[in-house]
Coordinates of C-alpha atoms in Angstrom, one line a residue:
X1 CA 102.1 102.1 96.9
X2 CA 102.5 105.7 95.8
X3 CA 105.8 106.1 94.0
X4 CA 107.0 108.2 91.2
X5 CA 106.2 106.7 87.8
X6 CA 109.4 107.7 86.2
X7 CA 111.9 108.8 88.8
X8 CA 115.5 109.4 87.9
X9 CA 117.9 106.6 87.9
X10 CA 120.7 108.7 89.3
X11 CA 121.4 108.0 93.0
X12 CA 120.3 110.5 95.6
X13 CA 123.2 111.6 97.8
X14 CA 122.9 113.1 101.3
X15 CA 123.5 116.7 101.8
X16 CA 127.2 117.5 102.2
X17 CA 128.4 117.8 105.8
X18 CA 125.5 115.9 107.3
X19 CA 125.4 112.5 108.9
X20 CA 123.5 109.8 107.0
X21 CA 121.1 107.8 109.2
X22 CA 119.3 104.8 107.7
X23 CA 115.8 103.9 108.9
X24 CA 115.5 100.1 109.2
X25 CA 112.2 98.4 109.9
X26 CA 109.7 95.7 108.9
X27 CA 106.8 96.5 106.7
X28 CA 103.9 98.1 108.5
X29 CA 106.1 99.2 111.4
X30 CA 105.3 102.8 110.8
X31 CA 108.7 103.6 109.2
X32 CA 107.2 105.7 106.4
X33 CA 105.2 107.8 108.9
X34 CA 108.3 108.4 110.9
X35 CA 110.2 109.4 107.7
X36 CA 107.4 111.8 106.7
X37 CA 107.2 113.5 110.0
X38 CA 111.0 114.0 110.1
X39 CA 111.5 115.2 106.5
X40 CA 108.2 116.6 105.4
X41 CA 108.5 118.0 101.9
X42 CA 112.4 118.0 102.0
X43 CA 112.7 114.5 100.4
X44 CA 114.4 113.5 97.2
X45 CA 113.6 110.2 95.4
X46 CA 115.8 108.3 93.0
X47 CA 117.0 104.6 92.5
X48 CA 119.9 102.7 93.9
X49 CA 122.6 102.5 91.2
X50 CA 122.0 99.5 88.9
X51 CA 118.6 98.6 90.4
X52 CA 115.1 99.9 90.3
X53 CA 114.4 99.8 93.9
X54 CA 113.3 103.3 95.0
X55 CA 115.8 105.1 97.2
X56 CA 114.3 108.0 99.3
X57 CA 116.5 110.4 101.1
X58 CA 115.3 113.5 103.1
X59 CA 116.7 116.2 105.4
X60 CA 115.5 116.6 108.9
X61 CA 116.1 119.5 111.2
X62 CA 116.5 120.0 114.9
X63 CA 116.5 123.5 116.5
X64 CA 118.7 123.3 119.5
X65 CA 120.4 125.8 121.8
X66 CA 123.2 126.2 119.3
X67 CA 121.1 126.8 116.3
X68 CA 119.6 124.5 113.6
X69 CA 121.3 121.1 113.0
X70 CA 120.5 119.2 109.9
X71 CA 120.7 115.5 109.5
X72 CA 120.0 113.2 106.5
X73 CA 117.5 110.3 106.6
X74 CA 117.6 107.5 104.2
X75 CA 114.3 105.4 104.1
X76 CA 115.3 101.8 103.3
X77 CA 112.8 99.2 102.0
X78 CA 110.9 97.3 104.6
X79 CA 112.5 94.1 105.7
X80 CA 111.9 91.4 108.3
X81 CA 115.5 90.3 108.5
X82 CA 119.0 91.2 107.5
X83 CA 119.4 87.7 106.3
X84 CA 117.7 88.3 102.9
X85 CA 115.4 85.9 101.2
X86 CA 114.2 88.3 98.4
X87 CA 115.9 90.9 96.3
X88 CA 114.3 93.8 98.2
X89 CA 115.8 92.5 101.5
X90 CA 119.1 91.9 99.7
X91 CA 119.3 95.6 98.8
X92 CA 118.9 96.6 102.6
X93 CA 121.6 94.1 103.7
X94 CA 124.0 95.3 100.9
X95 CA 123.4 99.0 101.8
X96 CA 124.0 98.4 105.5
X97 CA 127.1 96.3 104.9
X98 CA 128.6 98.8 102.4
X99 CA 128.3 96.3 99.6
X100 CA 126.1 98.4 97.3
X101 CA 128.1 99.6 94.3
X102 CA 128.2 103.4 94.3
X103 CA 126.6 103.8 97.8
X104 CA 128.5 104.2 101.0
X105 CA 127.3 102.5 104.1
X106 CA 125.2 104.7 106.4
X107 CA 127.0 106.0 109.4
X108 CA 124.2 105.3 111.9
X109 CA 121.1 103.2 112.1
X110 CA 117.6 104.0 113.5
X111 CA 115.6 100.8 113.9
X112 CA 111.8 101.5 113.7
X113 CA 109.7 98.9 115.6
X114 CA 106.0 98.5 116.1
X115 CA 105.9 98.2 119.9
X116 CA 102.7 96.2 119.8
X117 CA 104.7 93.4 118.3
X118 CA 108.0 94.1 120.1
X119 CA 108.9 90.5 120.9
X120 CA 108.7 89.5 117.2
X121 CA 110.9 92.5 116.2
X122 CA 113.7 91.7 118.6
X123 CA 115.5 89.5 116.0
X124 CA 115.7 92.5 113.5
X125 CA 116.9 94.8 116.3
X126 CA 119.6 92.3 117.3
X127 CA 120.7 91.9 113.7
X128 CA 120.9 95.7 113.2
X129 CA 122.9 96.2 116.4
X130 CA 125.3 93.4 115.6
X131 CA 126.6 95.6 112.7
X132 CA 128.5 97.6 115.2
X133 CA 127.2 101.0 114.0
X134 CA 125.8 103.8 116.4
X135 CA 122.2 102.6 116.7
X136 CA 119.0 103.8 118.3
X137 CA 115.5 102.4 118.4
X138 CA 112.2 104.1 117.6
X139 CA 109.1 102.5 119.1
X140 CA 105.9 103.4 117.1
X141 CA 102.3 102.8 118.0
X142 CA 102.8 103.6 121.7
X143 CA 99.3 105.0 122.0
X144 CA 97.9 101.9 120.6
X145 CA 99.9 99.8 123.1
X146 CA 98.4 101.6 126.0
X147 CA 94.9 101.6 124.5
X148 CA 94.9 97.8 124.2
X149 CA 96.1 97.3 127.7
X150 CA 99.9 96.8 126.9
X151 CA 102.9 98.4 128.7
X152 CA 106.6 99.0 128.2
X153 CA 109.1 101.0 130.4
X154 CA 111.0 102.8 127.6
X155 CA 113.9 103.9 129.9
X156 CA 114.2 100.4 131.3
X157 CA 114.2 99.0 127.7
X158 CA 116.8 101.5 126.7
X159 CA 119.0 100.4 129.6
X160 CA 118.6 96.8 128.9
X161 CA 119.5 97.3 125.2
X162 CA 122.3 99.8 125.8
X163 CA 121.1 102.1 123.1
X164 CA 118.8 105.2 123.0
X165 CA 115.1 104.5 122.7
X166 CA 112.3 106.9 122.1
X167 CA 108.6 106.3 121.6
X168 CA 106.5 108.1 119.0
X169 CA 103.1 108.4 117.6
X170 CA 103.5 109.0 113.9
X171 CA 100.0 110.1 113.2
X172 CA 100.1 112.9 115.8
X173 CA 103.7 113.8 115.8
X174 CA 104.1 112.9 119.5
X175 CA 107.7 112.2 120.6
X176 CA 109.4 113.7 117.6
X177 CA 111.1 116.6 119.4
X178 CA 113.0 114.0 121.4
X179 CA 113.6 111.9 118.3
X180 CA 115.0 114.9 116.4
X181 CA 117.3 115.8 119.3
X182 CA 118.8 112.3 119.2
X183 CA 119.1 112.2 115.4
X184 CA 121.0 115.6 115.5
X185 CA 123.8 113.9 117.4
X186 CA 124.3 110.3 116.4
X187 CA 127.9 110.5 117.2
X188 CA 126.9 110.4 120.9
X189 CA 125.0 107.1 120.5
X190 CA 126.8 104.1 122.0
X191 CA 128.0 101.3 119.8
X192 CA 126.4 98.2 121.2
X193 CA 127.3 95.2 119.1
X194 CA 125.5 92.0 120.1
X195 CA 127.5 88.8 119.9
X196 CA 125.7 86.1 117.8
X197 CA 123.9 83.7 120.0
X198 CA 125.3 80.2 120.2
X199 CA 121.8 78.7 119.6
X200 CA 118.1 79.6 119.4
X201 CA 117.5 78.8 123.0
X202 CA 120.2 81.2 124.1
X203 CA 118.8 83.9 121.8
X204 CA 115.2 83.3 123.2
X205 CA 116.6 83.6 126.9
X206 CA 118.1 86.9 125.9
X207 CA 114.8 88.2 124.4
X208 CA 112.8 87.2 127.5
X209 CA 115.3 88.9 129.8
X210 CA 115.2 92.2 127.9
X211 CA 111.4 92.2 127.8
X212 CA 111.2 91.3 131.5
X213 CA 113.6 94.1 132.4
X214 CA 111.4 96.5 130.4
X215 CA 108.3 95.2 132.1
X216 CA 106.8 94.7 128.7
X217 CA 103.3 93.5 128.4
X218 CA 101.9 92.6 125.0
X219 CA 98.7 94.3 124.1
X220 CA 95.4 92.4 124.1
X221 CA 94.2 91.4 120.7
X222 CA 92.5 94.2 118.8
X223 CA 88.9 93.1 119.2
X224 CA 87.6 95.8 116.9
X225 CA 89.9 94.8 114.1
X226 CA 89.0 91.1 114.6
X227 CA 85.3 91.7 114.4
X228 CA 85.8 93.7 111.2
X229 CA 88.1 91.1 109.8
X230 CA 85.5 88.4 110.3
X231 CA 83.4 90.1 107.6
X232 CA 86.0 91.6 105.3
X233 CA 88.1 88.5 105.2
X234 CA 85.2 86.2 104.7
X235 CA 85.7 84.1 101.4
X236 CA 82.3 85.2 100.1
X237 CA 81.2 88.3 101.9
X238 CA 84.7 89.8 101.9
X239 CA 85.0 89.3 98.1
X240 CA 81.6 91.0 97.5
X241 CA 82.6 93.9 99.8
X242 CA 85.9 94.2 97.8
X243 CA 84.0 94.5 94.5
X244 CA 81.5 96.9 96.0
X245 CA 84.4 99.1 97.3
X246 CA 86.0 99.2 93.9
X247 CA 82.7 99.8 92.2
X248 CA 81.9 102.9 94.4
X249 CA 85.5 104.0 94.0
X250 CA 84.9 104.7 90.3
X251 CA 81.5 106.1 90.8
X252 CA 83.1 108.8 93.1
X253 CA 85.8 109.5 90.5
X254 CA 83.2 110.4 87.8
X255 CA 80.6 112.1 89.9
X256 CA 82.8 114.3 92.2
X257 CA 85.6 115.2 89.8
X258 CA 83.6 116.0 86.6
X259 CA 82.6 119.7 87.6
X260 CA 86.2 120.4 88.5
X261 CA 87.4 118.9 85.2
X262 CA 85.0 121.3 83.4
X263 CA 86.5 124.3 85.2
X264 CA 90.1 123.2 84.4
X265 CA 89.2 122.6 80.7
X266 CA 87.7 126.1 80.5
X267 CA 90.9 127.6 82.1
X268 CA 93.1 126.0 79.5
X269 CA 90.8 126.9 76.7
X270 CA 91.0 130.5 77.8
X271 CA 94.8 130.4 78.0
X272 CA 95.0 128.9 74.5
X273 CA 92.7 131.6 73.1
X274 CA 94.8 134.4 74.7
X275 CA 98.0 133.0 73.4
X276 CA 96.7 132.8 69.9
X277 CA 95.5 136.4 70.1
X278 CA 98.4 138.1 71.8
X279 CA 101.4 136.4 70.0
X280 CA 101.9 138.2 66.6
X281 CA 103.8 135.4 64.9
X282 CA 101.3 132.9 63.6
X283 CA 103.7 129.8 63.8
X284 CA 104.8 130.7 67.4
X285 CA 101.2 131.4 68.3
X286 CA 100.1 128.0 67.0
X287 CA 103.0 126.2 68.8
X288 CA 102.1 127.9 72.2
X289 CA 98.3 127.7 71.8
X290 CA 98.0 124.3 70.3
X291 CA 101.3 122.5 70.9
X292 CA 102.0 123.5 74.5
X293 CA 98.9 124.8 76.1
X294 CA 96.6 122.5 74.0
X295 CA 98.8 119.5 74.2
X296 CA 99.7 119.5 77.8
X297 CA 96.4 121.1 78.8
X298 CA 94.5 118.2 77.1
X299 CA 96.1 115.9 79.7
X300 CA 96.0 118.2 82.7
X301 CA 92.2 118.6 82.5
X302 CA 92.0 115.2 84.0
X303 CA 94.1 116.2 87.1
X304 CA 90.9 116.2 89.3
X305 CA 90.2 112.6 88.5
X306 CA 93.9 111.7 88.9
X307 CA 94.2 113.4 92.4
X308 CA 90.8 111.9 93.5
X309 CA 92.0 108.4 92.6
X310 CA 95.3 108.8 94.4
X311 CA 93.5 110.2 97.4
X312 CA 91.1 107.3 97.7
X313 CA 94.0 104.8 97.2
X314 CA 96.0 106.6 100.0
X315 CA 93.0 106.4 102.3
X316 CA 92.3 102.7 101.6
X317 CA 95.9 101.9 102.3
X318 CA 96.4 103.9 105.4
X319 CA 93.2 102.8 107.0
X320 CA 94.5 99.2 106.6
X321 CA 92.1 97.9 104.0
X322 CA 94.7 97.2 101.3
X323 CA 96.5 94.6 103.3
X324 CA 93.2 92.7 103.8
X325 CA 92.5 93.0 100.0
X326 CA 95.9 91.3 99.3
X327 CA 95.1 88.6 101.8
X328 CA 91.7 88.1 100.3
X329 CA 92.9 88.0 96.8
X330 CA 95.6 85.5 97.7
X331 CA 93.0 82.7 97.5
X332 CA 92.4 83.8 93.8
X333 CA 96.1 84.3 93.2
X334 CA 96.7 80.7 94.2
X335 CA 94.6 79.5 91.2
X336 CA 97.2 81.2 88.9
X337 CA 100.2 79.6 90.8
X338 CA 101.2 82.8 92.5
X339 CA 100.6 84.2 96.0
X340 CA 99.5 87.5 97.7
X341 CA 102.8 89.3 97.1
X342 CA 102.0 89.2 93.4
X343 CA 98.8 90.9 94.1
X344 CA 100.5 93.7 96.1
X345 CA 102.8 94.3 93.0
X346 CA 99.7 94.3 90.7
X347 CA 97.9 96.7 93.1
X348 CA 100.9 99.1 92.9
X349 CA 100.6 99.0 89.2
X350 CA 97.3 100.8 89.4
X351 CA 99.4 103.9 90.1
X352 CA 102.0 102.9 87.4
X353 CA 103.5 99.7 86.2
X354 CA 107.0 100.9 86.9
X355 CA 106.7 100.8 90.7
X356 CA 104.5 97.7 90.4
X357 CA 107.3 95.8 88.7
X358 CA 109.7 97.1 91.2
X359 CA 107.5 95.8 94.0
X360 CA 108.1 92.2 92.7
X361 CA 111.5 92.5 94.4
X362 CA 109.7 91.5 97.7
X363 CA 109.0 88.1 96.2
X364 CA 111.5 85.3 97.0
X365 CA 110.9 83.3 93.8
X366 CA 112.6 84.5 90.6
X367 CA 110.0 82.7 88.6
X368 CA 107.1 84.4 90.4
X369 CA 108.9 87.8 89.9
X370 CA 109.1 87.3 86.1
X371 CA 105.5 85.9 85.9
X372 CA 104.2 89.0 87.8
X373 CA 106.3 91.5 85.7
X374 CA 104.9 89.9 82.5
X375 CA 101.4 90.5 83.8
X376 CA 101.6 93.8 85.9
X377 CA 101.4 96.2 82.8
X378 CA 97.9 94.8 82.1
X379 CA 96.7 96.4 85.3
X380 CA 95.0 99.7 84.6
X381 CA 97.5 102.4 85.5
X382 CA 96.9 106.1 86.1
X383 CA 98.3 106.8 82.6
X384 CA 95.3 105.0 81.0
X385 CA 92.8 106.9 83.1
X386 CA 92.7 110.1 81.0
X387 CA 92.4 108.1 77.8
X388 CA 89.5 106.0 79.4
X389 CA 87.8 109.1 80.6
X390 CA 87.9 110.7 77.2
X391 CA 86.8 107.6 75.3
X392 CA 84.0 106.6 77.9
X393 CA 82.8 110.3 77.7
X394 CA 82.5 109.9 73.9
X395 CA 80.8 106.6 74.3
X396 CA 78.4 107.1 77.2
X397 CA 76.3 110.2 77.8
X398 CA 77.3 111.8 81.2
X399 CA 73.7 111.9 82.3
X400 CA 73.1 108.2 81.7
X401 CA 72.3 106.2 84.8
X402 CA 71.7 102.6 85.8
X403 CA 69.5 103.1 88.9
X404 CA 71.3 105.5 91.1
X405 CA 74.8 104.8 89.5
X406 CA 76.5 106.6 86.8
X407 CA 76.8 104.5 83.6
X408 CA 80.2 106.1 82.9
X409 CA 81.4 105.0 86.3
X410 CA 80.2 101.5 85.6
X411 CA 82.1 101.5 82.3
X412 CA 85.3 102.6 84.1
X413 CA 84.8 99.9 86.7
X414 CA 84.5 97.4 83.9
X415 CA 87.8 98.5 82.3
X416 CA 89.7 98.2 85.6
X417 CA 88.1 94.8 86.2
X418 CA 89.1 93.7 82.7
X419 CA 92.7 94.8 83.4
X420 CA 92.8 93.0 86.7
X421 CA 91.3 89.7 85.4
X422 CA 93.5 89.8 82.3
X423 CA 96.6 90.4 84.5
X424 CA 95.8 87.4 86.7
X425 CA 95.1 85.2 83.7
X426 CA 98.4 86.2 82.0
X427 CA 100.3 85.6 85.2
X428 CA 98.8 82.2 85.5
X429 CA 99.7 81.3 81.9
X430 CA 103.3 82.4 82.3
X431 CA 103.6 80.6 85.7
X432 CA 102.0 77.3 84.6
X433 CA 103.0 77.1 80.9
X434 CA 106.4 79.0 80.7
X435 CA 108.1 79.3 84.0
X436 CA 106.7 76.6 86.3
X437 CA 107.7 76.3 89.9
X438 CA 106.0 75.6 93.2
X439 CA 103.5 77.8 95.0
X440 CA 105.3 79.4 98.0
X441 CA 103.4 80.2 101.3
X442 CA 102.3 83.8 101.7
X443 CA 102.7 85.6 105.0
X444 CA 101.4 89.1 105.6
X445 CA 101.0 91.0 108.8
X446 CA 97.5 92.5 109.2
X447 CA 97.8 96.0 110.7
X448 CA 95.0 97.1 113.0
X449 CA 92.5 99.4 111.4
X450 CA 93.5 103.1 112.0
X451 CA 92.2 106.4 111.3
X452 CA 94.7 107.7 108.7
X453 CA 96.7 110.7 109.5
X454 CA 95.8 113.8 107.4
X455 CA 99.5 114.6 107.0
X456 CA 100.4 111.1 105.8
X457 CA 97.6 111.1 103.4
X458 CA 98.4 114.6 102.2
X459 CA 102.0 113.6 101.6
X460 CA 101.1 110.5 99.7
X461 CA 98.6 112.4 97.5
X462 CA 101.3 115.0 96.8
X463 CA 103.9 112.5 95.9
X464 CA 101.6 110.8 93.4
X465 CA 100.3 114.0 92.0
X466 CA 103.8 115.4 91.6
X467 CA 104.8 112.4 89.6
X468 CA 101.9 112.9 87.3
X469 CA 102.7 116.7 87.0
X470 CA 106.3 115.9 86.3
X471 CA 105.2 113.7 83.4
X472 CA 103.1 116.5 82.1
X473 CA 106.0 118.9 82.4
X474 CA 108.7 116.8 80.8
X475 CA 107.6 113.7 78.8
X476 CA 104.3 114.9 77.7
X477 CA 105.4 118.5 77.0
X478 CA 108.4 117.4 75.0
X479 CA 106.4 114.9 73.0
X480 CA 103.6 117.5 72.4
X481 CA 106.1 120.0 71.0
X482 CA 107.7 117.3 68.7
X483 CA 104.2 116.3 67.5
X484 CA 103.2 119.9 66.8
X485 CA 106.2 120.2 64.5
X486 CA 105.4 116.8 62.8
X487 CA 101.8 117.9 62.4
X488 CA 102.6 121.4 60.9
X489 CA 105.6 120.7 58.7
X490 CA 106.4 121.0 55.9
X491 CA 104.6 124.3 55.4
X492 CA 103.6 124.9 51.8
X493 CA 102.7 128.6 51.6
X494 CA 102.0 128.5 47.9
X495 CA 99.6 125.7 48.2
X496 CA 97.5 127.3 51.0
X497 CA 97.4 130.8 49.5
X498 CA 93.9 132.0 49.1
X499 CA 92.4 129.2 51.3
X500 CA 90.2 130.0 54.3
X501 CA 91.9 129.5 57.6
X502 CA 90.0 126.3 58.4
X503 CA 90.8 124.8 54.8
X504 CA 94.5 125.9 55.1
X505 CA 94.8 124.2 58.5
X506 CA 93.2 121.0 57.2
X507 CA 95.5 121.0 54.1
X508 CA 98.7 121.5 56.2
X509 CA 97.6 118.7 58.6
X510 CA 96.8 116.3 55.8
X511 CA 100.2 116.8 54.1
X512 CA 102.4 116.9 57.3
X513 CA 105.2 114.5 58.2
X514 CA 102.9 113.1 60.9
X515 CA 100.3 112.4 58.3
X516 CA 102.8 110.6 56.1
X517 CA 103.9 108.3 58.9
X518 CA 100.3 107.7 59.9
X519 CA 99.1 106.9 56.5
X520 CA 102.0 104.5 55.9
X521 CA 101.0 102.5 59.0
X522 CA 97.2 103.0 58.7
X523 CA 96.6 99.8 56.7
X524 CA 97.7 97.7 59.8
X525 CA 95.1 99.4 62.0
X526 CA 92.3 100.0 59.4
X527 CA 90.5 96.7 60.4
X528 CA 90.2 98.1 63.9
X529 CA 88.5 101.3 62.6
X530 CA 91.6 103.5 63.2
X531 CA 92.5 106.1 60.6
X532 CA 95.9 107.8 60.3
X533 CA 95.1 110.4 62.9
X534 CA 94.4 107.7 65.6
X535 CA 97.6 105.9 64.5
X536 CA 99.7 109.1 65.0
X537 CA 98.1 109.3 68.5
X538 CA 99.1 105.7 69.2
X539 CA 102.7 106.5 68.1
X540 CA 102.8 109.5 70.5
X541 CA 101.4 107.2 73.3
X542 CA 104.6 105.1 73.1
X543 CA 106.2 108.0 75.2
X544 CA 103.4 108.2 77.5
X545 CA 99.8 107.0 77.1
X546 CA 98.4 110.4 78.0
X547 CA 100.0 111.8 74.9
X548 CA 97.2 110.2 72.9
X549 CA 95.0 112.8 74.4
X550 CA 97.2 115.7 73.6
X551 CA 97.7 114.4 70.0
X552 CA 94.0 114.3 69.5
X553 CA 93.7 117.7 71.0
X554 CA 96.3 119.1 68.7
X555 CA 95.0 117.4 65.5
X556 CA 91.4 118.7 66.0
X557 CA 92.4 122.1 67.5
X558 CA 94.3 122.7 64.3
X559 CA 91.0 122.6 62.5
X560 CA 88.8 124.2 65.2
X561 CA 90.7 125.7 68.1
X562 CA 87.6 126.7 69.9
X563 CA 85.9 123.2 70.0
X564 CA 88.5 120.4 69.6
X565 CA 86.5 118.0 71.8
X566 CA 83.2 118.8 70.0
X567 CA 85.0 118.1 66.7
X568 CA 86.0 114.6 68.0
X569 CA 82.4 113.6 68.1
X570 CA 81.7 114.7 64.5
X571 CA 85.0 113.8 62.9
X572 CA 84.8 111.7 59.7
X573 CA 87.0 109.5 57.6
X574 CA 88.7 111.7 55.1
X575 CA 89.7 109.0 52.5
X576 CA 89.5 105.3 51.7
X577 CA 86.4 103.0 51.7
X578 CA 85.1 104.6 54.9
X579 CA 85.3 108.1 53.6
X580 CA 82.6 110.3 55.1
X581 CA 81.7 107.8 57.9
X582 CA 81.9 108.9 61.5
X583 CA 85.4 108.2 62.8
X584 CA 84.7 107.9 66.5
X585 CA 81.7 105.7 66.3
X586 CA 80.7 103.1 68.9
X587 CA 82.7 100.1 67.4
X588 CA 85.9 102.2 67.0
X589 CA 85.7 103.6 70.5
X590 CA 85.2 100.1 72.0
X591 CA 88.1 98.9 69.9
X592 CA 90.3 101.8 71.2
X593 CA 89.4 101.0 74.8
X594 CA 90.4 97.3 74.3
X595 CA 93.5 98.3 72.5
X596 CA 94.7 100.6 75.3
X597 CA 93.7 98.0 77.9
X598 CA 96.2 95.4 76.4
X599 CA 99.0 97.3 74.5
X600 CA 102.2 97.8 76.2
X601 CA 102.7 101.3 74.9
X602 CA 104.9 102.6 77.8
X603 CA 108.6 102.5 76.9
X604 CA 109.4 103.2 80.6
X605 CA 107.8 99.9 81.5
X606 CA 109.7 98.1 78.9
X607 CA 112.9 99.6 80.3
X608 CA 112.0 98.6 83.8
X609 CA 111.4 95.0 82.8
X610 CA 114.8 95.0 81.1
X611 CA 116.5 96.2 84.3
X612 CA 114.6 93.9 86.6
X613 CA 115.2 90.7 84.5
X614 CA 118.7 91.8 83.3
X615 CA 117.7 90.5 79.8
X616 CA 116.1 91.9 76.6
X617 CA 114.3 88.6 76.2
X618 CA 111.4 89.2 78.7
X619 CA 110.6 92.8 77.7
X620 CA 110.6 91.7 74.1
X621 CA 108.1 88.9 74.9
X622 CA 105.9 91.2 77.0
X623 CA 105.8 93.9 74.3
X624 CA 105.0 91.4 71.5
X625 CA 102.4 89.4 73.2
X626 CA 100.6 92.6 74.5
X627 CA 100.6 94.2 71.1
X628 CA 99.2 91.1 69.5
X629 CA 96.6 90.7 72.3
X630 CA 95.6 94.3 71.9
X631 CA 95.2 94.1 68.1
X632 CA 93.3 90.8 68.2
X633 CA 91.2 91.9 71.1
X634 CA 90.3 95.3 69.5
X635 CA 89.4 93.5 66.3
X636 CA 87.1 91.0 68.0
X637 CA 85.6 93.8 70.1
X638 CA 84.9 95.9 67.0
X639 CA 83.3 93.0 65.2
X640 CA 81.1 92.1 68.2
X641 CA 80.0 95.7 68.6
X642 CA 79.2 96.0 64.9
X643 CA 77.1 92.8 65.1
X644 CA 75.3 94.0 68.2
X645 CA 74.6 97.5 66.9
X646 CA 73.8 96.6 63.4

């Protein structure tokens, strides 16, 4: 689920002079663990030309008697067959057959197979070998096979198949020296094409003969997983446990990360102060202190919460719970006319809507893909998290409790629940009223519960955190710099002569280009309780939602560099019928939360919908209905809050 939010579209080519080996395997076969063990941090991520399916290429190394040999590994999307029924599987088939525009076919194949379900995987192995490329087989979960009473003679299996076979344990790195040695010399692998069977009976005789030769004995059913599943997959108790897990998830984010956030915030505040004091030119000092450090720092102060969220998601996924969650929610998804794969895509959208929409490629139905893509941006993504933390912090005192639970954590859980319910309702409306189509059956393999590998969790955490930092170092940084100029130009030296520093800063801000734009659009948002400063923040959020935070930080740091957050709580309307009233009052904060929950402000998401649907029609529909929904929802939320608070 962890993927870069806004990875480059350019293809990632292998290191010149190395052989490209493609990893082929079904979902949950352990392919990603094998890839991570082989490449470590030496991976590059991009997209296949013309499609938004993530392409990951890494470099592995083998230290042999003649020195270090490098090889290139390409991690293909998971597939159950090379006879595709979904766009994701079509990509795999096209790459392997050399039919992907701009991508040459890999020279060799490494088929990754979960040995506990070897019989079921023989079809994919046969299809891969029939391509006639040098091929080897990697058997994962060999420790689990032995623990559960199964058996396979790897040497005999290799002899029966006519290709190299190696067994590994991805979580502990067992068997990877032998694997690296094989991958360093794929030219020595035999080509063992398998002739297509004349009928199913002949193919099943073949599978039986190979497994008999390998003395393969399937493992006993995982009794521990079965016992746990009886509870976690129960229609009632399983659902309650799911909500309890998510509830505690957000309690942890607020209670554990808050102290770390304070330290990061103090660090950026100190950096801004030092820049303002040490840089002699006032304009450059303002740009560095408020535009760069203040703008980007206002977002990066939430990095503890972001990292903790990604860590918890990685743990839940690696332990095997997320597959159960998808199966459990499939019952609910059926009410919307969709199936569990739609929930998998929506769950991916909790990191970012871009990979979430990309994940719809695993769905066979084009109508289901569109319906899910129209709804996925409503899921609460990590880009919303800093905005929610700021606004909930303004709305709810951090010491407030409901029993033993943090009220801020409860509010955050409510926002995520709102996003999830809204996404499902939107998907149901699109499927039932706009797209139609029958409900397809949903099949998903339930992996056994496993203790997650610290290395795998660490790599997942790093990949997700790196994507967030890349946004801060590119999109957010660039937008913050542009906004600083818009908030500080034009400079009217004559008009501010003789004013105090605070009055001069307020005068420049109120007469800036950004203020002119914000004031022009303000009448549209005034019924929501938003003044021109909030409107400017919403405009900046079109590049990335987190920019709203940096914009607010810049605006209020311009007036009081020492206490921009404190000034948020006391900021007042500067003109109009609300002049003098508190700006960030309870009704306005509630309206802002609802607006951010529904508005499609992320242009990268719009572009992804365009690429996935190959039409501007659907992104235009998505942007329009979500903006309208955001405005109406925020207006109603404000009016209801006003009525309740008097």
